[in-house]
PDB file of C-alpha atoms in Angstrom:
ATOM      1  CA  GLU A   9      14.095 -17.376  -7.033  1.00 83.00           C
ATOM      2  CA  GLU A  10      11.859 -15.281  -4.559  1.00 83.00           C
ATOM      3  CA  VAL A  11      12.039 -14.986  -0.969  1.00 85.00           C
ATOM      4  CA  ILE A  12       9.630 -12.626   1.655  1.00 84.00           C
ATOM      5  CA  TYR A  13      11.902 -10.266   3.768  1.00 81.00           C
ATOM      6  CA  GLY A  14      12.291 -11.854   7.314  1.00 80.00           C
ATOM      7  CA  GLN A  15      11.548 -15.454   6.225  1.00 83.00           C
ATOM      8  CA  SER A  16      13.859 -18.207   5.981  1.00 86.00           C
ATOM      9  CA  GLN A  17      14.508 -20.549   2.820  1.00 87.00           C
ATOM     10  CA  THR A  18      16.284 -23.623   2.427  1.00 88.00           C
ATOM     11  CA  TYR A  19      18.729 -24.103  -0.501  1.00 87.00           C
ATOM     12  CA  ARG A  20      20.455 -27.492  -1.712  1.00 90.00           C
ATOM     13  CA  VAL A  21      24.051 -27.111  -2.592  1.00 89.00           C
ATOM     14  CA  ARG A  22      25.685 -29.814  -4.822  1.00 91.00           C
ATOM     15  CA  VAL A  23      29.317 -29.878  -5.297  1.00 92.00           C
ATOM     16  CA  MET A  24      30.325 -32.345  -7.952  1.00 92.00           C
ATOM     17  CA  ASN A  25      33.762 -33.806  -9.061  1.00 91.00           C
ATOM     18  CA  PRO A  26      33.574 -34.385 -12.828  1.00 91.00           C
ATOM     19  CA  GLY A  27      37.296 -35.313 -12.815  1.00 88.00           C
ATOM     20  CA  ASN A  28      39.182 -38.632 -12.895  1.00 89.00           C
ATOM     21  CA  GLY A  29      40.744 -38.402  -9.356  1.00 89.00           C
ATOM     22  CA  THR A  30      39.558 -37.801  -5.808  1.00 90.00           C
ATOM     23  CA  ALA A  31      39.118 -34.241  -4.836  1.00 90.00           C
ATOM     24  CA  SER A  32      40.435 -34.109  -1.404  1.00 92.00           C
ATOM     25  CA  ASP A  33      39.615 -32.051   1.867  1.00 94.00           C
ATOM     26  CA  VAL A  34      37.077 -29.966  -0.314  1.00 93.00           C
ATOM     27  CA  MET A  35      35.789 -26.904   1.687  1.00 93.00           C
ATOM     28  CA  PHE A  36      32.640 -24.848   0.497  1.00 92.00           C
ATOM     29  CA  ASN A  37      32.442 -21.137   1.462  1.00 90.00           C
ATOM     30  CA  LEU A  38      29.306 -19.315   1.204  1.00 87.00           C
ATOM     31  CA  SER A  39      29.831 -15.555   0.165  1.00 82.00           C
ATOM     32  CA  PRO A  40      33.359 -15.968   0.089  1.00 59.00           C
ATOM     33  CA  ASP A  41      34.001 -12.186  -0.515  1.00 63.00           C
ATOM     34  CA  SER A  42      31.947 -10.807   2.339  1.00 66.00           C
ATOM     35  CA  ALA A  43      32.875 -10.229   5.871  1.00 67.00           C
ATOM     36  CA  SER A  44      30.114 -12.680   6.953  1.00 73.00           C
ATOM     37  CA  ALA A  45      31.488 -15.646   4.959  1.00 77.00           C
ATOM     38  CA  GLN A  46      30.621 -19.070   6.282  1.00 84.00           C
ATOM     39  CA  SER A  47      32.478 -22.271   5.701  1.00 87.00           C
ATOM     40  CA  GLN A  48      31.244 -25.828   5.607  1.00 87.00           C
ATOM     41  CA  PRO A  49      33.996 -28.641   5.203  1.00 92.00           C
ATOM     42  CA  ILE A  50      32.776 -31.480   2.639  1.00 92.00           C
ATOM     43  CA  GLY A  51      35.745 -33.761   2.879  1.00 92.00           C
ATOM     44  CA  ASP A  52      36.681 -36.012  -0.024  1.00 93.00           C
ATOM     45  CA  ILE A  53      34.985 -36.225  -3.394  1.00 93.00           C
ATOM     46  CA  PRO A  54      35.544 -39.324  -5.270  1.00 93.00           C
ATOM     47  CA  SER A  55      35.755 -39.193  -9.123  1.00 92.00           C
ATOM     48  CA  GLY A  56      32.238 -38.714 -10.937  1.00 92.00           C
ATOM     49  CA  LYS A  57      30.636 -38.125  -7.547  1.00 94.00           C
ATOM     50  CA  GLU A  58      28.928 -35.283  -5.654  1.00 92.00           C
ATOM     51  CA  ALA A  59      28.475 -34.112  -2.201  1.00 92.00           C
ATOM     52  CA  GLN A  60      25.173 -32.399  -1.227  1.00 91.00           C
ATOM     53  CA  PHE A  61      23.848 -30.541   1.837  1.00 89.00           C
ATOM     54  CA  GLU A  62      21.403 -27.878   2.641  1.00 89.00           C
ATOM     55  CA  ILE A  63      21.843 -24.304   3.903  1.00 84.00           C
ATOM     56  CA  GLU A  64      19.145 -22.279   5.413  1.00 86.00           C
ATOM     57  CA  LEU A  65      19.242 -18.500   4.763  1.00 83.00           C
ATOM     58  CA  THR A  66      17.145 -15.653   6.286  1.00 82.00           C
ATOM     59  CA  ALA A  67      16.439 -12.555   3.900  1.00 79.00           C
ATOM     60  CA  GLN A  68      17.676  -9.582   5.852  1.00 79.00           C
ATOM     61  CA  ASP A  69      18.149  -7.248   2.937  1.00 77.00           C
ATOM     62  CA  MET A  70      15.678  -5.961   0.445  1.00 78.00           C
ATOM     63  CA  GLY A  71      15.806  -6.143  -3.463  1.00 78.00           C
ATOM     64  CA  ASP A  72      17.905  -8.330  -5.591  1.00 83.00           C
ATOM     65  CA  LEU A  73      20.453 -10.229  -3.763  1.00 82.00           C
ATOM     66  CA  LYS A  74      23.370 -12.435  -5.096  1.00 85.00           C
ATOM     67  CA  ILE A  75      24.390 -15.708  -3.149  1.00 85.00           C
ATOM     68  CA  SER A  76      27.762 -16.924  -4.121  1.00 89.00           C
ATOM     69  CA  GLY A  77      29.663 -20.079  -3.274  1.00 90.00           C
ATOM     70  CA  LEU A  78      33.204 -21.257  -3.629  1.00 91.00           C
ATOM     71  CA  ALA A  79      34.122 -24.954  -3.626  1.00 92.00           C
ATOM     72  CA  SER A  80      37.851 -25.397  -3.041  1.00 92.00           C
ATOM     73  CA  SER A  81      40.589 -27.865  -1.908  1.00 91.00           C
ATOM     74  CA  PRO A  82      44.262 -27.369  -0.788  1.00 91.00           C
ATOM     75  CA  LEU A  83      45.220 -29.006  -4.211  1.00 85.00           C
ATOM     76  CA  GLY A  84      44.389 -25.830  -6.006  1.00 87.00           C
ATOM     77  CA  LEU A  85      41.012 -27.023  -7.321  1.00 88.00           C
ATOM     78  CA  LYS A  86      38.159 -24.224  -7.352  1.00 91.00           C
ATOM     79  CA  SER A  87      34.745 -23.905  -8.618  1.00 91.00           C
ATOM     80  CA  ASN A  88      32.420 -21.050  -7.860  1.00 91.00           C
ATOM     81  CA  ALA A  89      28.745 -20.525  -8.597  1.00 90.00           C
ATOM     82  CA  GLU A  90      25.990 -17.665  -8.075  1.00 90.00           C
ATOM     83  CA  LYS A  91      22.431 -17.431  -7.591  1.00 88.00           C
ATOM     84  CA  ASN A  92      20.397 -14.321  -7.905  1.00 89.00           C
ATOM     85  CA  ILE A  93      17.364 -14.046  -5.337  1.00 88.00           C
ATOM     86  CA  ARG A  94      14.790 -11.352  -5.248  1.00 89.00           C
ATOM     87  CA  VAL A  95      13.732 -10.334  -1.712  1.00 87.00           C
ATOM     88  CA  THR A  96      10.037  -8.911  -1.582  1.00 88.00           C
ATOM     89  CA  ALA A  97       8.107  -7.336   1.170  1.00 88.00           C
ATOM     90  CA  ALA A  98       4.825  -5.676   2.058  1.00 89.00           C
ATOM     91  CA  ARG A  99       4.665  -2.234   2.739  1.00 91.00           C
ATOM     92  CA  LEU A 100       1.565  -0.766   4.439  1.00 93.00           C
ATOM     93  CA  GLU A 101       0.450   2.788   4.120  1.00 94.00           C
ATOM     94  CA  SER A 102      -2.672   4.258   5.744  1.00 94.00           C
ATOM     95  CA  ALA A 103      -4.632   7.273   5.221  1.00 94.00           C
ATOM     96  CA  LEU A 104      -7.378   8.893   7.263  1.00 92.00           C
ATOM     97  CA  ALA A 105      -9.922  11.427   5.909  1.00 92.00           C
ATOM     98  CA  GLY A 106     -12.759  13.172   7.662  1.00 88.00           C
ATOM     99  CA  PRO A 107     -13.991  16.523   8.895  1.00 86.00           C
ATOM    100  CA  VAL A 108     -11.338  18.590  10.443  1.00 84.00           C
ATOM    101  CA  LEU A 109     -13.905  20.624  12.529  1.00 82.00           C
ATOM    102  CA  ARG A 110     -16.967  19.351  14.267  1.00 83.00           C
ATOM    103  CA  TYR A 111     -19.296  20.891  17.012  1.00 82.00           C
ATOM    104  CA  GLN A 112     -19.618  19.088  20.354  1.00 85.00           C
ATOM    105  CA  ASP A 113     -22.191  16.471  20.728  1.00 84.00           C
ATOM    106  CA  THR A 114     -22.340  15.777  16.780  1.00 85.00           C
ATOM    107  CA  ASN A 115     -21.053  12.789  14.809  1.00 87.00           C
ATOM    108  CA  GLY A 116     -18.291  12.945  12.340  1.00 89.00           C
ATOM    109  CA  ALA A 117     -17.723  10.355   9.538  1.00 92.00           C
ATOM    110  CA  TYR A 118     -14.257   9.106   8.759  1.00 93.00           C
ATOM    111  CA  LEU A 119     -12.761   7.042   6.048  1.00 94.00           C
ATOM    112  CA  LEU A 120      -9.674   5.098   6.694  1.00 93.00           C
ATOM    113  CA  GLU A 121      -7.788   3.355   3.889  1.00 95.00           C
ATOM    114  CA  LEU A 122      -5.253   0.742   4.370  1.00 95.00           C
ATOM    115  CA  THR A 123      -2.990   0.025   1.267  1.00 95.00           C
ATOM    116  CA  ASN A 124      -0.295  -2.622   0.627  1.00 94.00           C
ATOM    117  CA  GLN A 125       2.326  -0.652  -1.701  1.00 93.00           C
ATOM    118  CA  GLY A 126       4.804  -3.520  -1.421  1.00 90.00           C
ATOM    119  CA  ASP A 127       5.258  -6.465  -3.681  1.00 88.00           C
ATOM    120  CA  ALA A 128       4.579  -9.395  -1.265  1.00 88.00           C
ATOM    121  CA  VAL A 129       1.062 -10.193   0.468  1.00 90.00           C
ATOM    122  CA  SER A 130       0.950  -9.006   4.068  1.00 90.00           C
ATOM    123  CA  GLN A 131      -0.865 -11.702   6.429  1.00 87.00           C
ATOM    124  CA  ASN A 132      -2.683 -11.082   9.610  1.00 87.00           C
ATOM    125  CA  VAL A 133      -2.367  -7.426   9.764  1.00 92.00           C
ATOM    126  CA  GLN A 134      -3.205  -6.181  13.279  1.00 94.00           C
ATOM    127  CA  ALA A 135      -4.925  -2.929  12.757  1.00 94.00           C
ATOM    128  CA  THR A 136      -5.271  -0.506  15.900  1.00 94.00           C
ATOM    129  CA  LEU A 137      -7.409   2.823  16.174  1.00 93.00           C
ATOM    130  CA  LYS A 138      -6.891   4.898  19.041  1.00 95.00           C
ATOM    131  CA  LEU A 139      -9.411   7.697  19.715  1.00 92.00           C
ATOM    132  CA  PRO A 140      -8.529  10.520  22.170  1.00 90.00           C
ATOM    133  CA  ALA A 141     -10.453  11.220  25.350  1.00 89.00           C
ATOM    134  CA  GLY A 142     -13.527  13.295  24.484  1.00 88.00           C
ATOM    135  CA  VAL A 143     -14.124  11.166  21.378  1.00 90.00           C
ATOM    136  CA  ARG A 144     -16.523   8.271  21.339  1.00 92.00           C
ATOM    137  CA  TYR A 145     -16.705   5.391  18.603  1.00 91.00           C
ATOM    138  CA  SER A 146     -20.251   5.289  17.350  1.00 91.00           C
ATOM    139  CA  GLY A 147     -19.651   2.354  14.933  1.00 89.00           C
ATOM    140  CA  GLY A 148     -18.695   1.337  11.400  1.00 90.00           C
ATOM    141  CA  ILE A 149     -15.604  -1.097  11.588  1.00 91.00           C
ATOM    142  CA  GLN A 150     -17.018  -4.661  11.235  1.00 90.00           C
ATOM    143  CA  GLY A 151     -15.220  -7.147  13.337  1.00 89.00           C
ATOM    144  CA  ALA A 152     -13.538  -4.388  15.481  1.00 92.00           C
ATOM    145  CA  GLN A 153     -13.054  -5.131  19.256  1.00 93.00           C
ATOM    146  CA  GLN A 154     -13.397  -2.061  21.555  1.00 92.00           C
ATOM    147  CA  GLN A 155     -11.443  -1.676  24.828  1.00 93.00           C
ATOM    148  CA  GLY A 156     -11.956   1.660  26.079  1.00 90.00           C
ATOM    149  CA  ASN A 157     -10.837   4.285  23.443  1.00 91.00           C
ATOM    150  CA  THR A 158      -9.073   1.690  21.344  1.00 94.00           C
ATOM    151  CA  LEU A 159     -10.192  -0.391  18.520  1.00 94.00           C
ATOM    152  CA  SER A 160      -8.447  -3.421  17.104  1.00 95.00           C
ATOM    153  CA  TRP A 161      -9.162  -5.875  14.416  1.00 94.00           C
ATOM    154  CA  THR A 162      -7.433  -8.111  12.031  1.00 93.00           C
ATOM    155  CA  VAL A 163      -6.984  -7.736   8.239  1.00 92.00           C
ATOM    156  CA  ASP A 164      -6.348 -11.110   6.485  1.00 87.00           C
ATOM    157  CA  GLY A 165      -4.277 -11.245   3.468  1.00 86.00           C
ATOM    158  CA  LEU A 166      -3.746  -7.711   2.011  1.00 91.00           C
ATOM    159  CA  ALA A 167      -2.329  -8.372  -1.540  1.00 93.00           C
ATOM    160  CA  PRO A 168       0.162  -6.115  -3.246  1.00 93.00           C
ATOM    161  CA  GLY A 169      -1.475  -3.031  -4.417  1.00 94.00           C
ATOM    162  CA  ALA A 170      -4.719  -3.946  -2.675  1.00 95.00           C
ATOM    163  CA  THR A 171      -6.734  -1.342  -0.599  1.00 95.00           C
ATOM    164  CA  ARG A 172      -9.150  -1.958   2.347  1.00 94.00           C
ATOM    165  CA  GLU A 173     -11.404   0.773   3.263  1.00 95.00           C
ATOM    166  CA  TYR A 174     -13.230   1.354   6.557  1.00 94.00           C
ATOM    167  CA  GLU A 175     -15.933   3.883   7.384  1.00 94.00           C
ATOM    168  CA  PHE A 176     -16.498   4.778  10.914  1.00 92.00           C
ATOM    169  CA  GLN A 177     -18.313   7.307  12.819  1.00 93.00           C
ATOM    170  CA  CYS A 178     -17.433   9.249  16.050  1.00 92.00           C
ATOM    171  CA  LEU A 179     -19.326  11.454  18.409  1.00 88.00           C
ATOM    172  CA  MET A 180     -17.305  14.570  19.577  1.00 88.00           C
ATOM    173  CA  ALA A 181     -18.183  14.333  23.138  1.00 86.00           C
ATOM    174  CA  SER A 182     -15.991  17.255  24.491  1.00 88.00           C
ATOM    175  CA  PRO A 183     -14.411  20.358  22.748  1.00 87.00           C
ATOM    176  CA  GLY A 184     -10.930  20.749  21.975  1.00 85.00           C
ATOM    177  CA  ASN A 185      -8.328  19.476  19.540  1.00 86.00           C
ATOM    178  CA  HIS A 186      -8.496  15.664  19.435  1.00 85.00           C
ATOM    179  CA  ASN A 187      -5.913  13.491  17.411  1.00 88.00           C
ATOM    180  CA  ILE A 188      -7.126   9.927  16.074  1.00 89.00           C
ATOM    181  CA  GLU A 189      -4.068   7.616  15.715  1.00 92.00           C
ATOM    182  CA  PHE A 190      -3.949   4.426  13.533  1.00 93.00           C
ATOM    183  CA  SER A 191      -1.382   1.906  13.296  1.00 93.00           C
ATOM    184  CA  ALA A 192      -1.084  -1.486  11.350  1.00 91.00           C
ATOM    185  CA  GLU A 193       1.398  -4.243  11.474  1.00 88.00           C
ATOM    186  CA  GLY A 194       1.566  -7.461   9.451  1.00 82.00           C
ATOM    187  CA  SER A 195       3.753  -9.937   8.094  1.00 73.00           C
TER     188      SER A 195
END
């Protein structure tokens, strides 16, 4: 009923013959009214029997999707079915707050908020904070690895509506305008 955007899900298709004769040369068409329809030959289905197979679909659109299938034979037999699926996704948003003006050789305290505004859990979020030349990281983000002026850390399992806050300090080592950049990417 629900799948996460970008992930694949396997669905079982059953085509039944409730009649009293053999349904010959049955063909199954997935999304028969779309430009990307896919066909699966089934062959003959004896009376009172069914054919089963699996299809794997990858969610590439957001929101509510309708999967439709049509089983048909050259003798004019037709049957269609539809399934509604909700595609969910995480949506990360961040906000960085702190002093706009600091004197050289003083510390500034900053607050970074990372929120999942989506409707799915975001796993293994890779967070990156880039400090400009002239600004030195003084500490505060537990588990952050520093390489030069770049800090990186992993945020595990950010649930829908959840917020993680990170307080950190920076030393303003040189004068001028300095932009702090933050990015986060997860599942």
